Amino acid sequence: MSSGIALAPNCVSTFNDLKLGRKYGGIVYRISDDSKEIIVDSTLPAGCSFDEFTKSLPENECRYVVFDYQYKEEGAQKSKICFVAWCPDTANIKKKMMATSSKDSLRKACVGIQVEIQGTDASEVKDSCFFEKCTKI
């Protein structure tokens, strides 16, 4: 909580539902309107497509997304839980600073994230970027 923004009580439990039960394909988090806590904004259905994930990223607002990225490597189906810090260049500067300084509290609370991706525009959250990061490890 380095920025003074707390985590809503259901942030970690929702993440655990994705990680342990694969109940969701992704979780979209955001800073609440009163800037006091990080909240679950929405969830993506289990098995959702990469396009569904990218459509969950607003053009002018910051979000954090935990996404169960599915891919094929050497003929085998694999998946990795990815943390995406989405702070588009077009977002309000104050909100970008708040999102950046609050990211670590959510990231550290969600134990089991395998890959972290920072995105400021659509070119940084393409399927090829995820595949490269996931297969590099």
PDB file of C-alpha atoms in Angstrom:
ATOM      1  CA  MET A   1       0.000   0.000   0.000  1.00  0.00           C
ATOM      2  CA  SER A   2       2.851   2.382  -0.806  1.00  0.00           C
ATOM      3  CA  SER A   3       0.493   4.917  -2.393  1.00  0.00           C
ATOM      4  CA  GLY A   4      -2.024   4.807   0.442  1.00  0.00           C
ATOM      5  CA  ILE A   5      -4.528   2.938  -1.732  1.00  0.00           C
ATOM      6  CA  ALA A   6      -5.766  -0.261  -0.078  1.00  0.00           C
ATOM      7  CA  LEU A   7      -6.990  -3.484  -1.666  1.00  0.00           C
ATOM      8  CA  ALA A   8     -10.708  -4.242  -1.499  1.00  0.00           C
ATOM      9  CA  PRO A   9     -11.343  -7.456   0.477  1.00  0.00           C
ATOM     10  CA  ASN A  10     -12.436  -9.456  -2.587  1.00  0.00           C
ATOM     11  CA  CYS A  11      -9.368  -8.682  -4.742  1.00  0.00           C
ATOM     12  CA  VAL A  12      -7.299 -11.637  -3.539  1.00  0.00           C
ATOM     13  CA  SER A  13     -10.207 -14.088  -3.182  1.00  0.00           C
ATOM     14  CA  THR A  14     -11.286 -13.376  -6.771  1.00  0.00           C
ATOM     15  CA  PHE A  15      -7.698 -13.950  -7.908  1.00  0.00           C
ATOM     16  CA  ASN A  16      -7.605 -17.264  -6.020  1.00  0.00           C
ATOM     17  CA  ASP A  17     -10.825 -18.312  -7.778  1.00  0.00           C
ATOM     18  CA  LEU A  18      -9.010 -17.781 -11.084  1.00  0.00           C
ATOM     19  CA  LYS A  19      -5.748 -19.400  -9.990  1.00  0.00           C
ATOM     20  CA  LEU A  20      -7.072 -22.429  -8.115  1.00  0.00           C
ATOM     21  CA  GLY A  21     -10.490 -23.035  -9.591  1.00  0.00           C
ATOM     22  CA  ARG A  22     -10.084 -21.524 -13.064  1.00  0.00           C
ATOM     23  CA  LYS A  23     -13.469 -19.920 -12.407  1.00  0.00           C
ATOM     24  CA  TYR A  24     -12.482 -16.920 -14.534  1.00  0.00           C
ATOM     25  CA  GLY A  25     -10.343 -16.306 -17.588  1.00  0.00           C
ATOM     26  CA  GLY A  26      -9.375 -12.885 -16.369  1.00  0.00           C
ATOM     27  CA  ILE A  27      -9.996 -10.252 -13.732  1.00  0.00           C
ATOM     28  CA  VAL A  28     -10.048  -6.516 -14.405  1.00  0.00           C
ATOM     29  CA  TYR A  29      -9.135  -4.328 -11.431  1.00  0.00           C
ATOM     30  CA  ARG A  30      -9.266  -0.554 -11.122  1.00  0.00           C
ATOM     31  CA  ILE A  31      -8.791   2.180  -8.557  1.00  0.00           C
ATOM     32  CA  SER A  32     -12.134   3.170  -7.021  1.00  0.00           C
ATOM     33  CA  ASP A  33     -13.715   6.507  -7.871  1.00  0.00           C
ATOM     34  CA  ASP A  34     -12.796   7.889  -4.436  1.00  0.00           C
ATOM     35  CA  SER A  35      -9.162   6.732  -4.959  1.00  0.00           C
ATOM     36  CA  LYS A  36      -9.143   4.832  -1.658  1.00  0.00           C
ATOM     37  CA  GLU A  37      -8.895   1.227  -2.826  1.00  0.00           C
ATOM     38  CA  ILE A  38      -8.259  -1.121  -5.712  1.00  0.00           C
ATOM     39  CA  ILE A  39     -11.473  -2.931  -6.607  1.00  0.00           C
ATOM     40  CA  VAL A  40     -12.585  -5.726  -8.933  1.00  0.00           C
ATOM     41  CA  ASP A  41     -14.072  -3.917 -11.934  1.00  0.00           C
ATOM     42  CA  SER A  42     -15.179  -7.001 -13.885  1.00  0.00           C
ATOM     43  CA  THR A  43     -14.321 -10.606 -14.636  1.00  0.00           C
ATOM     44  CA  LEU A  44     -13.807 -12.389 -17.931  1.00  0.00           C
ATOM     45  CA  PRO A  45     -15.307 -15.848 -18.450  1.00  0.00           C
ATOM     46  CA  ALA A  46     -13.141 -18.955 -18.154  1.00  0.00           C
ATOM     47  CA  GLY A  47     -11.587 -19.825 -21.502  1.00  0.00           C
ATOM     48  CA  CYS A  48     -12.127 -16.311 -22.897  1.00  0.00           C
ATOM     49  CA  SER A  49     -10.283 -15.375 -26.066  1.00  0.00           C
ATOM     50  CA  PHE A  50      -7.333 -13.025 -26.305  1.00  0.00           C
ATOM     51  CA  ASP A  51      -9.607 -10.571 -28.157  1.00  0.00           C
ATOM     52  CA  GLU A  52     -12.025 -10.547 -25.203  1.00  0.00           C
ATOM     53  CA  PHE A  53      -9.089  -9.698 -22.961  1.00  0.00           C
ATOM     54  CA  THR A  54      -7.895  -6.794 -25.131  1.00  0.00           C
ATOM     55  CA  LYS A  55     -11.463  -5.422 -25.381  1.00  0.00           C
ATOM     56  CA  SER A  56     -11.490  -5.172 -21.576  1.00  0.00           C
ATOM     57  CA  LEU A  57      -8.735  -2.524 -21.706  1.00  0.00           C
ATOM     58  CA  PRO A  58     -10.233   0.973 -21.853  1.00  0.00           C
ATOM     59  CA  GLU A  59      -8.669   3.399 -24.286  1.00  0.00           C
ATOM     60  CA  ASN A  60      -8.124   6.253 -21.820  1.00  0.00           C
ATOM     61  CA  GLU A  61      -8.161   4.692 -18.343  1.00  0.00           C
ATOM     62  CA  CYS A  62      -5.676   2.674 -16.305  1.00  0.00           C
ATOM     63  CA  ARG A  63      -6.484  -0.886 -15.279  1.00  0.00           C
ATOM     64  CA  TYR A  64      -4.768  -3.907 -13.817  1.00  0.00           C
ATOM     65  CA  VAL A  65      -5.696  -7.211 -15.407  1.00  0.00           C
ATOM     66  CA  VAL A  66      -4.866 -10.734 -14.341  1.00  0.00           C
ATOM     67  CA  PHE A  67      -5.275 -12.924 -17.423  1.00  0.00           C
ATOM     68  CA  ASP A  68      -5.029 -16.703 -17.793  1.00  0.00           C
ATOM     69  CA  TYR A  69      -3.098 -16.669 -21.076  1.00  0.00           C
ATOM     70  CA  GLN A  70      -3.560 -19.836 -23.159  1.00  0.00           C
ATOM     71  CA  TYR A  71      -1.016 -20.732 -25.839  1.00  0.00           C
ATOM     72  CA  LYS A  72       0.556 -23.652 -27.700  1.00  0.00           C
ATOM     73  CA  GLU A  73       4.248 -24.435 -27.470  1.00  0.00           C
ATOM     74  CA  GLU A  74       5.880 -27.411 -29.154  1.00  0.00           C
ATOM     75  CA  GLY A  75       2.432 -28.851 -29.858  1.00  0.00           C
ATOM     76  CA  ALA A  76       1.347 -28.748 -26.211  1.00  0.00           C
ATOM     77  CA  GLN A  77      -1.429 -26.548 -24.808  1.00  0.00           C
ATOM     78  CA  LYS A  78      -0.082 -24.375 -21.987  1.00  0.00           C
ATOM     79  CA  SER A  79      -1.220 -21.476 -19.854  1.00  0.00           C
ATOM     80  CA  LYS A  80       0.351 -18.868 -17.620  1.00  0.00           C
ATOM     81  CA  ILE A  81      -1.220 -16.376 -15.272  1.00  0.00           C
ATOM     82  CA  CYS A  82      -0.189 -12.912 -16.441  1.00  0.00           C
ATOM     83  CA  PHE A  83      -0.432  -9.596 -14.618  1.00  0.00           C
ATOM     84  CA  VAL A  84      -0.983  -6.632 -16.925  1.00  0.00           C
ATOM     85  CA  ALA A  85      -0.494  -3.061 -15.758  1.00  0.00           C
ATOM     86  CA  TRP A  86      -2.418  -1.060 -18.355  1.00  0.00           C
ATOM     87  CA  CYS A  87      -1.638   2.684 -18.253  1.00  0.00           C
ATOM     88  CA  PRO A  88      -2.335   4.100 -21.719  1.00  0.00           C
ATOM     89  CA  ASP A  89      -0.460   7.184 -22.824  1.00  0.00           C
ATOM     90  CA  THR A  90      -3.826   8.928 -23.235  1.00  0.00           C
ATOM     91  CA  ALA A  91      -4.846   8.486 -19.569  1.00  0.00           C
ATOM     92  CA  ASN A  92      -4.930  11.374 -17.101  1.00  0.00           C
ATOM     93  CA  ILE A  93      -1.410  11.966 -15.709  1.00  0.00           C
ATOM     94  CA  LYS A  94      -2.506  11.976 -12.062  1.00  0.00           C
ATOM     95  CA  LYS A  95      -4.361   8.671 -12.558  1.00  0.00           C
ATOM     96  CA  LYS A  96      -1.317   7.144 -14.287  1.00  0.00           C
ATOM     97  CA  MET A  97       0.903   8.127 -11.367  1.00  0.00           C
ATOM     98  CA  MET A  98      -1.609   6.702  -8.897  1.00  0.00           C
ATOM     99  CA  ALA A  99      -1.923   3.448 -10.858  1.00  0.00           C
ATOM    100  CA  THR A 100       1.849   3.046 -11.160  1.00  0.00           C
ATOM    101  CA  SER A 101       2.516   3.675  -7.474  1.00  0.00           C
ATOM    102  CA  SER A 102      -0.300   1.319  -6.391  1.00  0.00           C
ATOM    103  CA  LYS A 103       0.494  -1.578  -8.723  1.00  0.00           C
ATOM    104  CA  ASP A 104       2.875  -3.421  -6.415  1.00  0.00           C
ATOM    105  CA  SER A 105       0.365  -3.854  -3.599  1.00  0.00           C
ATOM    106  CA  LEU A 106      -1.992  -5.781  -5.899  1.00  0.00           C
ATOM    107  CA  ARG A 107       0.825  -7.599  -7.691  1.00  0.00           C
ATOM    108  CA  LYS A 108       2.358  -8.846  -4.433  1.00  0.00           C
ATOM    109  CA  ALA A 109      -0.998  -9.848  -2.932  1.00  0.00           C
ATOM    110  CA  CYS A 110      -1.767 -12.067  -5.936  1.00  0.00           C
ATOM    111  CA  VAL A 111       0.648 -14.904  -5.216  1.00  0.00           C
ATOM    112  CA  GLY A 112       1.125 -17.155  -8.238  1.00  0.00           C
ATOM    113  CA  ILE A 113       1.463 -14.649 -11.064  1.00  0.00           C
ATOM    114  CA  GLN A 114       3.984 -15.989 -13.557  1.00  0.00           C
ATOM    115  CA  VAL A 115       4.455 -13.127 -16.029  1.00  0.00           C
ATOM    116  CA  GLU A 116       4.139  -9.349 -15.748  1.00  0.00           C
ATOM    117  CA  ILE A 117       3.447  -7.096 -18.717  1.00  0.00           C
ATOM    118  CA  GLN A 118       3.321  -3.295 -18.787  1.00  0.00           C
ATOM    119  CA  GLY A 119       1.153  -1.753 -21.478  1.00  0.00           C
ATOM    120  CA  THR A 120       0.865   1.855 -22.581  1.00  0.00           C
ATOM    121  CA  ASP A 121      -0.650   1.219 -26.011  1.00  0.00           C
ATOM    122  CA  ALA A 122      -2.146  -1.629 -28.041  1.00  0.00           C
ATOM    123  CA  SER A 123       1.228  -2.649 -29.522  1.00  0.00           C
ATOM    124  CA  GLU A 124       2.466  -3.687 -26.051  1.00  0.00           C
ATOM    125  CA  VAL A 125      -0.458  -6.012 -25.309  1.00  0.00           C
ATOM    126  CA  LYS A 126      -0.529  -8.046 -28.524  1.00  0.00           C
ATOM    127  CA  ASP A 127      -0.753 -11.820 -28.502  1.00  0.00           C
ATOM    128  CA  SER A 128       2.805 -12.003 -29.859  1.00  0.00           C
ATOM    129  CA  CYS A 129       4.114  -9.978 -26.866  1.00  0.00           C
ATOM    130  CA  PHE A 130       2.426 -12.352 -24.425  1.00  0.00           C
ATOM    131  CA  PHE A 131       3.693 -15.413 -26.292  1.00  0.00           C
ATOM    132  CA  GLU A 132       7.249 -14.084 -26.288  1.00  0.00           C
ATOM    133  CA  LYS A 133       7.206 -13.326 -22.550  1.00  0.00           C
ATOM    134  CA  CYS A 134       5.536 -16.624 -21.636  1.00  0.00           C
ATOM    135  CA  THR A 135       7.907 -18.796 -23.648  1.00  0.00           C
ATOM    136  CA  LYS A 136      11.031 -16.896 -22.589  1.00  0.00           C
ATOM    137  CA  ILE A 137      10.792 -18.139 -19.015  1.00  0.00           C
TER     138      ILE A 137
END
